[in-house]
Structure formats: structure tokens, C-alpha cells
Backbone as XML, in Angstrom:
<?xml version="1.0"?>
<chain id="A" units="angstrom">
  <residue number="1" name="MET">
    <atom name="N" x="-50.308" y="20.728" z="4.805"/>
    <atom name="CA" x="-51.696" y="20.359" z="4.047"/>
    <atom name="C" x="-50.855" y="19.741" z="2.596"/>
  </residue>
  <residue number="2" name="ILE">
    <atom name="N" x="-49.915" y="20.273" z="2.301"/>
    <atom name="CA" x="-49.554" y="19.972" z="1.075"/>
    <atom name="C" x="-49.133" y="18.420" z="0.611"/>
  </residue>
  <residue number="3" name="LEU">
    <atom name="N" x="-48.351" y="18.491" z="1.844"/>
    <atom name="CA" x="-47.608" y="17.429" z="2.108"/>
    <atom name="C" x="-48.576" y="16.108" z="2.326"/>
  </residue>
  <residue number="4" name="LYS">
    <atom name="N" x="-49.331" y="16.197" z="3.305"/>
    <atom name="CA" x="-50.636" y="15.172" z="3.271"/>
    <atom name="C" x="-51.507" y="15.103" z="2.577"/>
  </residue>
  <residue number="5" name="MET">
    <atom name="N" x="-51.749" y="15.963" z="1.672"/>
    <atom name="CA" x="-52.347" y="16.073" z="-0.142"/>
    <atom name="C" x="-51.407" y="14.943" z="-0.718"/>
  </residue>
  <residue number="6" name="GLY">
    <atom name="N" x="-50.325" y="15.308" z="-0.638"/>
    <atom name="CA" x="-49.203" y="13.993" z="-1.519"/>
    <atom name="C" x="-49.265" y="12.932" z="-1.036"/>
  </residue>
  <residue number="7" name="HIS">
    <atom name="N" x="-49.362" y="12.754" z="0.192"/>
    <atom name="CA" x="-49.342" y="11.338" z="0.903"/>
    <atom name="C" x="-50.623" y="10.723" z="0.557"/>
  </residue>
  <residue number="8" name="LEU">
    <atom name="N" x="-51.895" y="11.256" z="0.353"/>
    <atom name="CA" x="-53.417" y="10.810" z="0.319"/>
    <atom name="C" x="-53.683" y="10.508" z="-1.436"/>
  </residue>
  <residue number="9" name="VAL">
    <atom name="N" x="-52.339" y="11.302" z="-2.126"/>
    <atom name="CA" x="-52.343" y="10.994" z="-3.666"/>
    <atom name="C" x="-51.764" y="9.721" z="-3.649"/>
  </residue>
  <residue number="10" name="GLN">
    <atom name="N" x="-50.825" y="9.835" z="-2.843"/>
    <atom name="CA" x="-49.900" y="8.199" z="-3.501"/>
    <atom name="C" x="-50.418" y="7.300" z="-2.701"/>
  </residue>
  <residue number="11" name="SER">
    <atom name="N" x="-51.249" y="7.579" z="-2.043"/>
    <atom name="CA" x="-52.188" y="5.916" z="-1.018"/>
    <atom name="C" x="-53.218" y="5.478" z="-2.053"/>
  </residue>
  <residue number="12" name="ALA">
    <atom name="N" x="-54.017" y="6.790" z="-2.431"/>
    <atom name="CA" x="-55.056" y="6.643" z="-3.469"/>
    <atom name="C" x="-54.195" y="5.734" z="-4.685"/>
  </residue>
  <residue number="13" name="ASN">
    <atom name="N" x="-53.137" y="5.838" z="-5.262"/>
    <atom name="CA" x="-52.614" y="5.629" z="-6.494"/>
    <atom name="C" x="-52.158" y="4.114" z="-6.056"/>
  </residue>
  <residue number="14" name="LEU">
    <atom name="N" x="-51.929" y="3.968" z="-5.030"/>
    <atom name="CA" x="-51.417" y="2.445" z="-4.724"/>
    <atom name="C" x="-52.880" y="1.633" z="-4.750"/>
  </residue>
  <residue number="15" name="ARG">
    <atom name="N" x="-53.623" y="2.264" z="-4.152"/>
    <atom name="CA" x="-54.815" y="1.296" z="-3.999"/>
    <atom name="C" x="-55.555" y="0.853" z="-5.271"/>
  </residue>
  <residue number="16" name="VAL">
    <atom name="N" x="-55.078" y="1.895" z="-6.236"/>
    <atom name="CA" x="-55.978" y="1.619" z="-7.483"/>
    <atom name="C" x="-54.783" y="0.524" z="-8.513"/>
  </residue>
  <residue number="17" name="THR">
    <atom name="N" x="-53.475" y="0.735" z="-8.130"/>
    <atom name="CA" x="-52.716" y="-0.346" z="-8.434"/>
    <atom name="C" x="-52.897" y="-1.544" z="-8.177"/>
  </residue>
  <residue number="18" name="ARG">
    <atom name="N" x="-53.334" y="-1.742" z="-6.837"/>
    <atom name="CA" x="-53.755" y="-3.194" z="-6.052"/>
    <atom name="C" x="-54.843" y="-3.289" z="-6.696"/>
  </residue>
  <residue number="19" name="LEU">
    <atom name="N" x="-55.827" y="-2.399" z="-6.958"/>
    <atom name="CA" x="-56.941" y="-2.715" z="-7.554"/>
    <atom name="C" x="-57.028" y="-3.277" z="-8.893"/>
  </residue>
  <residue number="20" name="GLU">
    <atom name="N" x="-56.220" y="-3.012" z="-9.515"/>
    <atom name="CA" x="-56.053" y="-2.952" z="-11.125"/>
    <atom name="C" x="-54.943" y="-4.481" z="-11.271"/>
  </residue>
  <residue number="21" name="ARG">
    <atom name="N" x="-54.374" y="-4.631" z="-10.082"/>
    <atom name="CA" x="-53.635" y="-6.381" z="-9.840"/>
    <atom name="C" x="-54.969" y="-7.195" z="-9.395"/>
  </residue>
  <residue number="22" name="ASP">
    <atom name="N" x="-55.767" y="-6.841" z="-8.504"/>
    <atom name="CA" x="-56.301" y="-7.929" z="-7.974"/>
    <atom name="C" x="-57.894" y="-8.173" z="-8.869"/>
  </residue>
  <residue number="23" name="VAL">
    <atom name="N" x="-58.150" y="-7.139" z="-9.007"/>
    <atom name="CA" x="-59.698" y="-7.290" z="-9.912"/>
    <atom name="C" x="-59.683" y="-8.606" z="-11.021"/>
  </residue>
  <residue number="24" name="PRO">
    <atom name="N" x="-58.645" y="-8.405" z="-11.987"/>
    <atom name="CA" x="-58.521" y="-9.264" z="-13.069"/>
    <atom name="C" x="-58.510" y="-10.768" z="-12.172"/>
  </residue>
  <residue number="25" name="LEU">
    <atom name="N" x="-57.883" y="-11.218" z="-11.066"/>
    <atom name="CA" x="-57.378" y="-12.039" z="-10.545"/>
    <atom name="C" x="-58.713" y="-12.980" z="-9.653"/>
  </residue>
  <residue number="26" name="MET">
    <atom name="N" x="-59.588" y="-11.889" z="-9.028"/>
    <atom name="CA" x="-60.915" y="-12.026" z="-8.588"/>
    <atom name="C" x="-61.561" y="-12.446" z="-9.806"/>
  </residue>
  <residue number="27" name="ILE">
    <atom name="N" x="-62.065" y="-11.768" z="-10.912"/>
    <atom name="CA" x="-62.607" y="-12.193" z="-11.932"/>
    <atom name="C" x="-62.275" y="-13.451" z="-12.559"/>
  </residue>
  <residue number="28" name="GLU">
    <atom name="N" x="-61.286" y="-14.028" z="-12.745"/>
    <atom name="CA" x="-61.006" y="-15.083" z="-13.000"/>
    <atom name="C" x="-60.768" y="-16.462" z="-12.000"/>
  </residue>
  <residue number="29" name="ASP">
    <atom name="N" x="-61.073" y="-15.980" z="-11.134"/>
    <atom name="CA" x="-61.147" y="-17.017" z="-9.447"/>
    <atom name="C" x="-62.689" y="-16.951" z="-9.843"/>
  </residue>
  <residue number="30" name="VAL">
    <atom name="N" x="-63.762" y="-16.279" z="-10.334"/>
    <atom name="CA" x="-65.095" y="-16.387" z="-10.191"/>
    <atom name="C" x="-65.311" y="-17.137" z="-11.523"/>
  </residue>
  <residue number="31" name="ILE">
    <atom name="N" x="-64.850" y="-16.747" z="-12.573"/>
    <atom name="CA" x="-65.194" y="-17.751" z="-13.986"/>
    <atom name="C" x="-64.654" y="-19.210" z="-13.977"/>
  </residue>
  <residue number="32" name="ILE">
    <atom name="N" x="-63.495" y="-19.633" z="-12.886"/>
    <atom name="CA" x="-62.751" y="-20.701" z="-12.979"/>
    <atom name="C" x="-64.171" y="-21.488" z="-12.372"/>
  </residue>
  <residue number="33" name="ALA">
    <atom name="N" x="-64.857" y="-20.962" z="-10.825"/>
    <atom name="CA" x="-65.479" y="-21.454" z="-10.107"/>
    <atom name="C" x="-66.786" y="-22.050" z="-10.866"/>
  </residue>
  <residue number="34" name="ALA">
    <atom name="N" x="-67.137" y="-20.659" z="-11.839"/>
    <atom name="CA" x="-68.296" y="-21.188" z="-12.487"/>
    <atom name="C" x="-68.290" y="-22.556" z="-13.777"/>
  </residue>
  <residue number="35" name="LEU">
    <atom name="N" x="-67.119" y="-22.438" z="-14.416"/>
    <atom name="CA" x="-66.956" y="-23.285" z="-14.979"/>
    <atom name="C" x="-66.263" y="-24.704" z="-14.896"/>
  </residue>
  <residue number="36" name="THR">
    <atom name="N" x="-65.850" y="-24.732" z="-13.477"/>
    <atom name="CA" x="-65.184" y="-25.950" z="-13.243"/>
    <atom name="C" x="-66.287" y="-27.139" z="-13.531"/>
  </residue>
  <residue number="37" name="PRO">
    <atom name="N" x="-67.741" y="-26.555" z="-12.633"/>
    <atom name="CA" x="-68.779" y="-27.832" z="-12.916"/>
    <atom name="C" x="-69.025" y="-28.237" z="-14.593"/>
  </residue>
  <residue number="38" name="LEU">
    <atom name="N" x="-68.799" y="-27.452" z="-15.317"/>
    <atom name="CA" x="-69.499" y="-27.526" z="-16.462"/>
    <atom name="C" x="-67.946" y="-28.575" z="-17.144"/>
  </residue>
  <residue number="39" name="LYS">
    <atom name="N" x="-66.770" y="-28.284" z="-16.728"/>
    <atom name="CA" x="-65.567" y="-28.980" z="-17.372"/>
    <atom name="C" x="-66.145" y="-30.415" z="-16.811"/>
  </residue>
  <residue number="40" name="THR">
    <atom name="N" x="-66.272" y="-30.451" z="-15.324"/>
    <atom name="CA" x="-66.358" y="-31.864" z="-15.298"/>
    <atom name="C" x="-67.584" y="-32.631" z="-15.561"/>
  </residue>
  <residue number="41" name="SER">
    <atom name="N" x="-68.811" y="-32.109" z="-15.942"/>
    <atom name="CA" x="-69.809" y="-32.706" z="-16.523"/>
    <atom name="C" x="-69.500" y="-33.118" z="-18.243"/>
  </residue>
  <residue number="42" name="ILE">
    <atom name="N" x="-68.530" y="-32.009" z="-18.929"/>
    <atom name="CA" x="-68.254" y="-32.103" z="-20.270"/>
    <atom name="C" x="-67.052" y="-33.613" z="-20.404"/>
  </residue>
  <residue number="43" name="ASP">
    <atom name="N" x="-66.322" y="-33.683" z="-19.410"/>
    <atom name="CA" x="-65.291" y="-34.543" z="-19.279"/>
    <atom name="C" x="-65.829" y="-36.143" z="-18.859"/>
  </residue>
  <residue number="44" name="THR">
    <atom name="N" x="-66.860" y="-35.899" z="-17.749"/>
    <atom name="CA" x="-67.891" y="-37.063" z="-17.879"/>
    <atom name="C" x="-68.757" y="-37.623" z="-19.298"/>
  </residue>
  <residue number="45" name="LEU">
    <atom name="N" x="-68.981" y="-36.710" z="-19.985"/>
    <atom name="CA" x="-69.670" y="-36.799" z="-21.267"/>
    <atom name="C" x="-68.726" y="-37.505" z="-21.917"/>
  </residue>
  <residue number="46" name="THR">
    <atom name="N" x="-68.005" y="-36.857" z="-22.096"/>
    <atom name="CA" x="-66.917" y="-37.285" z="-23.229"/>
    <atom name="C" x="-66.287" y="-38.754" z="-23.021"/>
  </residue>
  <residue number="47" name="THR">
    <atom name="N" x="-66.010" y="-39.169" z="-21.688"/>
    <atom name="CA" x="-65.987" y="-40.679" z="-21.305"/>
    <atom name="C" x="-66.965" y="-41.943" z="-21.571"/>
  </residue>
  <residue number="48" name="ARG">
    <atom name="N" x="-67.974" y="-41.048" z="-21.993"/>
    <atom name="CA" x="-69.179" y="-41.674" z="-21.850"/>
    <atom name="C" x="-69.599" y="-41.930" z="-23.364"/>
  </residue>
  <residue number="49" name="VAL">
    <atom name="N" x="-68.969" y="-41.479" z="-24.105"/>
    <atom name="CA" x="-69.174" y="-41.270" z="-25.539"/>
    <atom name="C" x="-68.498" y="-42.085" z="-25.913"/>
  </residue>
  <residue number="50" name="GLU">
    <atom name="N" x="-66.673" y="-41.964" z="-25.395"/>
    <atom name="CA" x="-65.830" y="-42.758" z="-26.301"/>
    <atom name="C" x="-65.681" y="-44.286" z="-25.416"/>
  </residue>
  <residue number="51" name="SER">
    <atom name="N" x="-66.403" y="-44.624" z="-24.588"/>
    <atom name="CA" x="-66.546" y="-45.671" z="-23.997"/>
    <atom name="C" x="-67.778" y="-46.715" z="-25.001"/>
  </residue>
  <residue number="52" name="PHE">
    <atom name="N" x="-68.872" y="-45.586" z="-25.086"/>
    <atom name="CA" x="-69.872" y="-46.277" z="-26.408"/>
    <atom name="C" x="-69.339" y="-46.574" z="-27.565"/>
  </residue>
  <residue number="53" name="GLU">
    <atom name="N" x="-68.481" y="-46.271" z="-28.029"/>
    <atom name="CA" x="-67.747" y="-45.924" z="-29.736"/>
    <atom name="C" x="-66.982" y="-47.502" z="-29.292"/>
  </residue>
  <residue number="54" name="GLU">
    <atom name="N" x="-66.381" y="-47.576" z="-27.948"/>
    <atom name="CA" x="-65.612" y="-48.856" z="-27.929"/>
    <atom name="C" x="-66.391" y="-50.068" z="-28.196"/>
  </residue>
  <residue number="55" name="SER">
    <atom name="N" x="-67.327" y="-49.493" z="-27.187"/>
    <atom name="CA" x="-68.808" y="-51.012" z="-26.999"/>
    <atom name="C" x="-69.073" y="-51.035" z="-28.460"/>
  </residue>
  <residue number="56" name="ASP">
    <atom name="N" x="-69.071" y="-50.048" z="-29.252"/>
    <atom name="CA" x="-70.071" y="-50.345" z="-30.592"/>
    <atom name="C" x="-69.330" y="-50.901" z="-31.244"/>
  </residue>
  <residue number="57" name="ALA">
    <atom name="N" x="-67.745" y="-50.642" z="-31.427"/>
    <atom name="CA" x="-67.148" y="-51.202" z="-32.485"/>
    <atom name="C" x="-66.963" y="-52.938" z="-31.840"/>
  </residue>
  <residue number="58" name="GLU">
    <atom name="N" x="-66.714" y="-53.129" z="-30.542"/>
    <atom name="CA" x="-66.695" y="-54.527" z="-30.174"/>
    <atom name="C" x="-67.815" y="-55.210" z="-30.431"/>
  </residue>
  <residue number="59" name="ILE">
    <atom name="N" x="-68.822" y="-54.804" z="-30.647"/>
    <atom name="CA" x="-70.376" y="-55.129" z="-31.007"/>
    <atom name="C" x="-70.631" y="-55.525" z="-32.817"/>
  </residue>
  <residue number="60" name="ASN">
    <atom name="N" x="-69.943" y="-54.683" z="-33.040"/>
    <atom name="CA" x="-69.727" y="-54.713" z="-34.493"/>
    <atom name="C" x="-69.074" y="-55.714" z="-35.015"/>
  </residue>
  <residue number="61" name="GLU">
    <atom name="N" x="-67.965" y="-55.829" z="-34.619"/>
    <atom name="CA" x="-66.694" y="-56.750" z="-34.522"/>
    <atom name="C" x="-67.197" y="-58.251" z="-34.383"/>
  </residue>
  <residue number="62" name="GLU">
    <atom name="N" x="-68.324" y="-58.205" z="-33.331"/>
    <atom name="CA" x="-68.596" y="-59.615" z="-32.880"/>
    <atom name="C" x="-69.829" y="-59.980" z="-34.127"/>
  </residue>
  <residue number="63" name="GLN">
    <atom name="N" x="-70.581" y="-59.177" z="-34.540"/>
    <atom name="CA" x="-71.604" y="-59.375" z="-35.211"/>
    <atom name="C" x="-70.656" y="-59.702" z="-36.556"/>
  </residue>
  <residue number="64" name="ILE">
    <atom name="N" x="-69.670" y="-59.030" z="-37.238"/>
    <atom name="CA" x="-68.901" y="-59.691" z="-38.207"/>
    <atom name="C" x="-68.683" y="-61.169" z="-37.786"/>
  </residue>
  <residue number="65" name="GLY">
    <atom name="N" x="-67.860" y="-61.289" z="-36.954"/>
    <atom name="CA" x="-67.549" y="-63.231" z="-36.509"/>
    <atom name="C" x="-68.713" y="-64.065" z="-36.845"/>
  </residue>
  <residue number="66" name="VAL">
    <atom name="N" x="-69.936" y="-63.350" z="-36.125"/>
    <atom name="CA" x="-70.919" y="-64.363" z="-36.160"/>
    <atom name="C" x="-71.630" y="-64.395" z="-37.817"/>
  </residue>
  <residue number="67" name="HIS">
    <atom name="N" x="-71.692" y="-63.492" z="-38.273"/>
    <atom name="CA" x="-71.927" y="-63.399" z="-39.920"/>
    <atom name="C" x="-70.974" y="-64.215" z="-40.782"/>
  </residue>
  <residue number="68" name="GLU">
    <atom name="N" x="-69.715" y="-64.009" z="-40.338"/>
    <atom name="CA" x="-68.787" y="-64.937" z="-40.997"/>
    <atom name="C" x="-69.007" y="-66.442" z="-40.667"/>
  </residue>
  <residue number="69" name="GLU">
    <atom name="N" x="-68.752" y="-66.067" z="-39.633"/>
    <atom name="CA" x="-69.143" y="-68.136" z="-38.740"/>
    <atom name="C" x="-70.407" y="-68.590" z="-39.823"/>
  </residue>
  <residue number="70" name="ASN">
    <atom name="N" x="-71.342" y="-67.868" z="-40.144"/>
    <atom name="CA" x="-72.618" y="-68.312" z="-40.948"/>
    <atom name="C" x="-72.308" y="-68.751" z="-42.113"/>
  </residue>
  <residue number="71" name="ILE">
    <atom name="N" x="-71.351" y="-67.619" z="-42.586"/>
    <atom name="CA" x="-71.460" y="-67.850" z="-44.141"/>
    <atom name="C" x="-70.451" y="-68.959" z="-44.248"/>
  </residue>
  <residue number="72" name="PHE">
    <atom name="N" x="-69.101" y="-69.564" z="-43.690"/>
    <atom name="CA" x="-68.672" y="-70.539" z="-43.790"/>
    <atom name="C" x="-68.707" y="-71.921" z="-43.312"/>
  </residue>
  <residue number="73" name="ARG">
    <atom name="N" x="-69.974" y="-71.683" z="-42.077"/>
    <atom name="CA" x="-70.883" y="-72.764" z="-41.717"/>
    <atom name="C" x="-71.361" y="-73.543" z="-42.739"/>
  </residue>
  <residue number="74" name="ASP">
    <atom name="N" x="-71.770" y="-72.738" z="-43.534"/>
    <atom name="CA" x="-73.055" y="-72.696" z="-44.576"/>
    <atom name="C" x="-72.497" y="-73.555" z="-46.193"/>
  </residue>
  <residue number="75" name="LEU">
    <atom name="N" x="-70.937" y="-72.963" z="-46.449"/>
    <atom name="CA" x="-70.226" y="-73.064" z="-47.223"/>
    <atom name="C" x="-69.632" y="-74.284" z="-47.953"/>
  </residue>
  <residue number="76" name="PRO">
    <atom name="N" x="-69.766" y="-75.203" z="-46.899"/>
    <atom name="CA" x="-69.620" y="-76.952" z="-47.575"/>
    <atom name="C" x="-70.763" y="-77.793" z="-48.202"/>
  </residue>
  <residue number="77" name="ASP">
    <atom name="N" x="-71.822" y="-76.806" z="-47.640"/>
    <atom name="CA" x="-73.190" y="-77.261" z="-48.143"/>
    <atom name="C" x="-73.370" y="-76.674" z="-49.386"/>
  </residue>
  <residue number="78" name="LEU">
    <atom name="N" x="-73.314" y="-75.329" z="-49.562"/>
    <atom name="CA" x="-73.541" y="-74.977" z="-50.853"/>
    <atom name="C" x="-72.497" y="-75.335" z="-52.044"/>
  </residue>
  <residue number="79" name="ALA">
    <atom name="N" x="-70.886" y="-75.610" z="-51.191"/>
    <atom name="CA" x="-70.513" y="-76.001" z="-52.189"/>
    <atom name="C" x="-71.039" y="-77.792" z="-53.194"/>
  </residue>
  <residue number="80" name="GLY">
    <atom name="N" x="-71.174" y="-78.132" z="-52.302"/>
    <atom name="CA" x="-71.896" y="-79.550" z="-52.607"/>
    <atom name="C" x="-73.117" y="-79.681" z="-53.678"/>
  </residue>
  <residue number="81" name="THR">
    <atom name="N" x="-73.996" y="-78.593" z="-52.923"/>
    <atom name="CA" x="-75.320" y="-78.086" z="-53.925"/>
    <atom name="C" x="-74.977" y="-77.780" z="-55.147"/>
  </residue>
  <residue number="82" name="VAL">
    <atom name="N" x="-74.042" y="-76.823" z="-55.512"/>
    <atom name="CA" x="-73.531" y="-76.422" z="-56.637"/>
    <atom name="C" x="-72.865" y="-77.310" z="-57.190"/>
  </residue>
  <residue number="83" name="VAL">
    <atom name="N" x="-71.718" y="-78.412" z="-56.910"/>
    <atom name="CA" x="-71.527" y="-79.075" z="-57.908"/>
    <atom name="C" x="-72.485" y="-80.379" z="-58.031"/>
  </residue>
  <residue number="84" name="GLN">
    <atom name="N" x="-73.346" y="-80.272" z="-57.341"/>
    <atom name="CA" x="-74.396" y="-81.580" z="-57.309"/>
    <atom name="C" x="-75.350" y="-81.179" z="-58.732"/>
  </residue>
  <residue number="85" name="THR">
    <atom name="N" x="-76.034" y="-79.608" z="-58.468"/>
    <atom name="CA" x="-76.397" y="-79.358" z="-59.841"/>
    <atom name="C" x="-75.767" y="-79.071" z="-60.978"/>
  </residue>
  <residue number="86" name="SER">
    <atom name="N" x="-74.423" y="-78.692" z="-61.150"/>
    <atom name="CA" x="-73.631" y="-78.672" z="-62.296"/>
    <atom name="C" x="-73.685" y="-80.333" z="-62.554"/>
  </residue>
  <residue number="87" name="LEU">
    <atom name="N" x="-73.019" y="-81.052" z="-62.086"/>
    <atom name="CA" x="-73.264" y="-82.669" z="-62.527"/>
    <atom name="C" x="-74.630" y="-83.211" z="-63.366"/>
  </residue>
  <residue number="88" name="ALA">
    <atom name="N" x="-75.565" y="-82.702" z="-62.487"/>
    <atom name="CA" x="-76.984" y="-82.966" z="-63.079"/>
    <atom name="C" x="-77.341" y="-81.889" z="-64.610"/>
  </residue>
  <residue number="89" name="GLU">
    <atom name="N" x="-76.780" y="-80.959" z="-64.506"/>
    <atom name="CA" x="-77.322" y="-80.327" z="-65.595"/>
    <atom name="C" x="-76.269" y="-80.456" z="-66.648"/>
  </residue>
  <residue number="90" name="THR">
    <atom name="N" x="-74.806" y="-81.128" z="-66.203"/>
    <atom name="CA" x="-73.904" y="-81.955" z="-67.437"/>
    <atom name="C" x="-74.670" y="-83.344" z="-67.618"/>
  </residue>
  <residue number="91" name="SER">
    <atom name="N" x="-75.129" y="-84.165" z="-66.704"/>
    <atom name="CA" x="-75.637" y="-85.480" z="-67.104"/>
    <atom name="C" x="-76.826" y="-85.017" z="-68.085"/>
  </residue>
  <residue number="92" name="MET">
    <atom name="N" x="-77.479" y="-84.014" z="-67.853"/>
    <atom name="CA" x="-79.449" y="-83.832" z="-68.634"/>
    <atom name="C" x="-78.406" y="-83.470" z="-70.169"/>
  </residue>
  <residue number="93" name="ALA">
    <atom name="N" x="-77.620" y="-82.086" z="-70.318"/>
    <atom name="CA" x="-76.794" y="-82.196" z="-71.559"/>
    <atom name="C" x="-76.741" y="-83.144" z="-71.952"/>
  </residue>
  <residue number="94" name="VAL">
    <atom name="N" x="-75.786" y="-84.501" z="-71.444"/>
    <atom name="CA" x="-74.995" y="-85.327" z="-72.487"/>
    <atom name="C" x="-76.251" y="-86.313" z="-72.842"/>
  </residue>
  <residue number="95" name="SER">
    <atom name="N" x="-77.008" y="-86.531" z="-72.098"/>
    <atom name="CA" x="-78.065" y="-87.450" z="-72.524"/>
    <atom name="C" x="-79.012" y="-86.932" z="-73.434"/>
  </residue>
  <residue number="96" name="SER">
    <atom name="N" x="-79.407" y="-85.566" z="-73.725"/>
    <atom name="CA" x="-80.217" y="-85.124" z="-74.434"/>
    <atom name="C" x="-79.493" y="-84.861" z="-76.015"/>
  </residue>
  <residue number="97" name="ARG">
    <atom name="N" x="-77.891" y="-84.676" z="-75.843"/>
    <atom name="CA" x="-77.288" y="-85.305" z="-77.147"/>
    <atom name="C" x="-77.274" y="-86.569" z="-77.499"/>
  </residue>
  <residue number="98" name="ALA">
    <atom name="N" x="-77.258" y="-87.338" z="-76.577"/>
    <atom name="CA" x="-77.114" y="-88.913" z="-77.006"/>
    <atom name="C" x="-78.191" y="-89.158" z="-77.845"/>
  </residue>
  <residue number="99" name="GLY">
    <atom name="N" x="-79.527" y="-88.784" z="-77.354"/>
    <atom name="CA" x="-80.927" y="-89.129" z="-78.047"/>
    <atom name="C" x="-81.450" y="-88.342" z="-79.505"/>
  </residue>
  <residue number="100" name="SER">
    <atom name="N" x="-80.486" y="-87.727" z="-79.824"/>
    <atom name="CA" x="-80.570" y="-86.298" z="-80.996"/>
    <atom name="C" x="-80.521" y="-87.453" z="-82.114"/>
  </residue>
  <residue number="101" name="SER">
    <atom name="N" x="-81.583" y="-87.330" z="-83.033"/>
    <atom name="CA" x="-81.152" y="-87.946" z="-84.264"/>
    <atom name="C" x="-80.360" y="-87.228" z="-85.433"/>
  </residue>
  <residue number="102" name="GLU">
    <atom name="N" x="-79.651" y="-86.127" z="-85.359"/>
    <atom name="CA" x="-78.760" y="-85.797" z="-86.575"/>
    <atom name="C" x="-77.483" y="-86.751" z="-86.676"/>
  </residue>
  <residue number="103" name="VAL">
    <atom name="N" x="-77.380" y="-86.247" z="-87.824"/>
    <atom name="CA" x="-76.120" y="-87.067" z="-88.630"/>
    <atom name="C" x="-74.811" y="-86.278" z="-88.774"/>
  </residue>
  <residue number="104" name="THR">
    <atom name="N" x="-74.100" y="-86.562" z="-88.111"/>
    <atom name="CA" x="-72.670" y="-85.553" z="-88.471"/>
    <atom name="C" x="-71.815" y="-86.097" z="-89.143"/>
  </residue>
  <residue number="105" name="PRO">
    <atom name="N" x="-71.635" y="-85.044" z="-90.079"/>
    <atom name="CA" x="-70.584" y="-85.653" z="-91.131"/>
    <atom name="C" x="-69.107" y="-86.342" z="-90.746"/>
  </residue>
  <residue number="106" name="ASP">
    <atom name="N" x="-68.764" y="-86.069" z="-89.494"/>
    <atom name="CA" x="-67.238" y="-86.815" z="-89.076"/>
    <atom name="C" x="-67.581" y="-88.226" z="-88.730"/>
  </residue>
  <residue number="107" name="THR">
    <atom name="N" x="-69.222" y="-88.489" z="-88.545"/>
    <atom name="CA" x="-69.151" y="-90.391" z="-88.419"/>
    <atom name="C" x="-68.923" y="-90.741" z="-89.448"/>
  </residue>
  <residue number="108" name="GLU">
    <atom name="N" x="-68.372" y="-92.094" z="-89.089"/>
    <atom name="CA" x="-68.354" y="-93.231" z="-90.115"/>
    <atom name="C" x="-69.555" y="-93.946" z="-90.305"/>
  </residue>
  <residue number="109" name="THR">
    <atom name="N" x="-70.043" y="-93.869" z="-91.415"/>
    <atom name="CA" x="-71.354" y="-95.077" z="-91.381"/>
    <atom name="C" x="-70.644" y="-96.424" z="-91.734"/>
  </residue>
  <residue number="110" name="LEU">
    <atom name="N" x="-71.710" y="-97.301" z="-91.553"/>
    <atom name="CA" x="-71.645" y="-98.434" z="-91.361"/>
    <atom name="C" x="-71.982" y="-99.172" z="-92.420"/>
  </residue>
  <residue number="111" name="VAL">
    <atom name="N" x="-71.254" y="-99.853" z="-93.302"/>
    <atom name="CA" x="-71.158" y="-100.488" z="-94.647"/>
    <atom name="C" x="-72.052" y="-101.982" z="-94.391"/>
  </residue>
  <residue number="112" name="GLN">
    <atom name="N" x="-73.225" y="-101.941" z="-94.664"/>
    <atom name="CA" x="-74.134" y="-103.409" z="-94.264"/>
    <atom name="C" x="-74.175" y="-104.054" z="-95.743"/>
  </residue>
  <residue number="113" name="THR">
    <atom name="N" x="-73.559" y="-105.397" z="-95.697"/>
    <atom name="CA" x="-73.757" y="-105.984" z="-96.718"/>
    <atom name="C" x="-74.583" y="-107.651" z="-96.509"/>
  </residue>
  <residue number="114" name="ASP">
    <atom name="N" x="-75.101" y="-107.756" z="-97.485"/>
    <atom name="CA" x="-76.446" y="-108.787" z="-97.852"/>
    <atom name="C" x="-75.546" y="-109.992" z="-97.536"/>
  </residue>
  <residue number="115" name="THR">
    <atom name="N" x="-75.934" y="-110.823" z="-96.606"/>
    <atom name="CA" x="-75.466" y="-112.504" z="-96.646"/>
    <atom name="C" x="-76.349" y="-113.095" z="-97.186"/>
  </residue>
  <residue number="116" name="PRO">
    <atom name="N" x="-75.699" y="-114.126" z="-98.244"/>
    <atom name="CA" x="-76.693" y="-114.732" z="-99.214"/>
    <atom name="C" x="-78.171" y="-115.674" z="-98.351"/>
  </residue>
  <residue number="117" name="GLY">
    <atom name="N" x="-79.345" y="-115.781" z="-98.479"/>
    <atom name="CA" x="-79.911" y="-116.560" z="-97.911"/>
    <atom name="C" x="-80.497" y="-115.730" z="-96.771"/>
  </residue>
  <residue number="118" name="THR">
    <atom name="N" x="-80.524" y="-114.632" z="-96.606"/>
    <atom name="CA" x="-81.306" y="-113.627" z="-95.772"/>
    <atom name="C" x="-82.132" y="-113.087" z="-96.505"/>
  </residue>
  <residue number="119" name="ASN">
    <atom name="N" x="-83.367" y="-112.307" z="-95.982"/>
    <atom name="CA" x="-84.067" y="-111.430" z="-96.312"/>
    <atom name="C" x="-83.651" y="-109.802" z="-96.227"/>
  </residue>
  <residue number="120" name="ALA">
    <atom name="N" x="-83.209" y="-109.375" z="-96.708"/>
    <atom name="CA" x="-82.577" y="-107.672" z="-96.374"/>
    <atom name="C" x="-82.997" y="-106.563" z="-97.355"/>
  </residue>
</chain>
């Protein structure tokens, strides 16, 4: 009887050892089965976000290109307008100086002499 009890204890110990080994694997399998759909969803979402960021960057580059195109398209007209305005301001300044009645000390005065026979 003691021998049978010894075999029974040994058999129980083997079963416990197997359970200790198998239970963590069973738990891990259940966890993996539960998390796999979540991982797939996360991967899909990550791909969508990355493609959106790339698309957004391309759109920004296109908008910058269009903006630069508009600037450089109008640049010659703008430069011409600035030059014309500058010339107009310069000519107005010159004409206003020409009409001034101030005498500057650097200008030489003309000496007028009376010629005989004229009333001066």
C-alpha cells in the first residue's frame, strides 16, 4: 500500500509539473489570440497616419510651389511699378527744385551792363 501511495504522489507531482509548464503557455496563447486583432488594427491605423502625413507634406510642397509661382510671376510687374514710381518721385523732386526762387551762395551772378542808347 505504501508503494502504491508513493506512485500516486509521484504521479501527482508529475501532473503538477506539467500544469506548471502548460498553464503559462495556455495563458500566453489566450492573450496572443486576444491581442492579435488589436495589433492588426493598430498597424492599419499607423499606415493610414503615415500615408496622411506624406500626403499632407506633398500638399504643403504643392501649395508652396504655387505660392512661389505667383510671387515670381508678379515680380517683374512689381519691379517695373517700383522703378516707375521712383522715377516719378525723382522727376517731381527735380522740378520742384527748379522752380524754387532761392539763391544759393555758390551760383555766380551775371553782371549786366547798360549799353548806350537803351533804357535799362
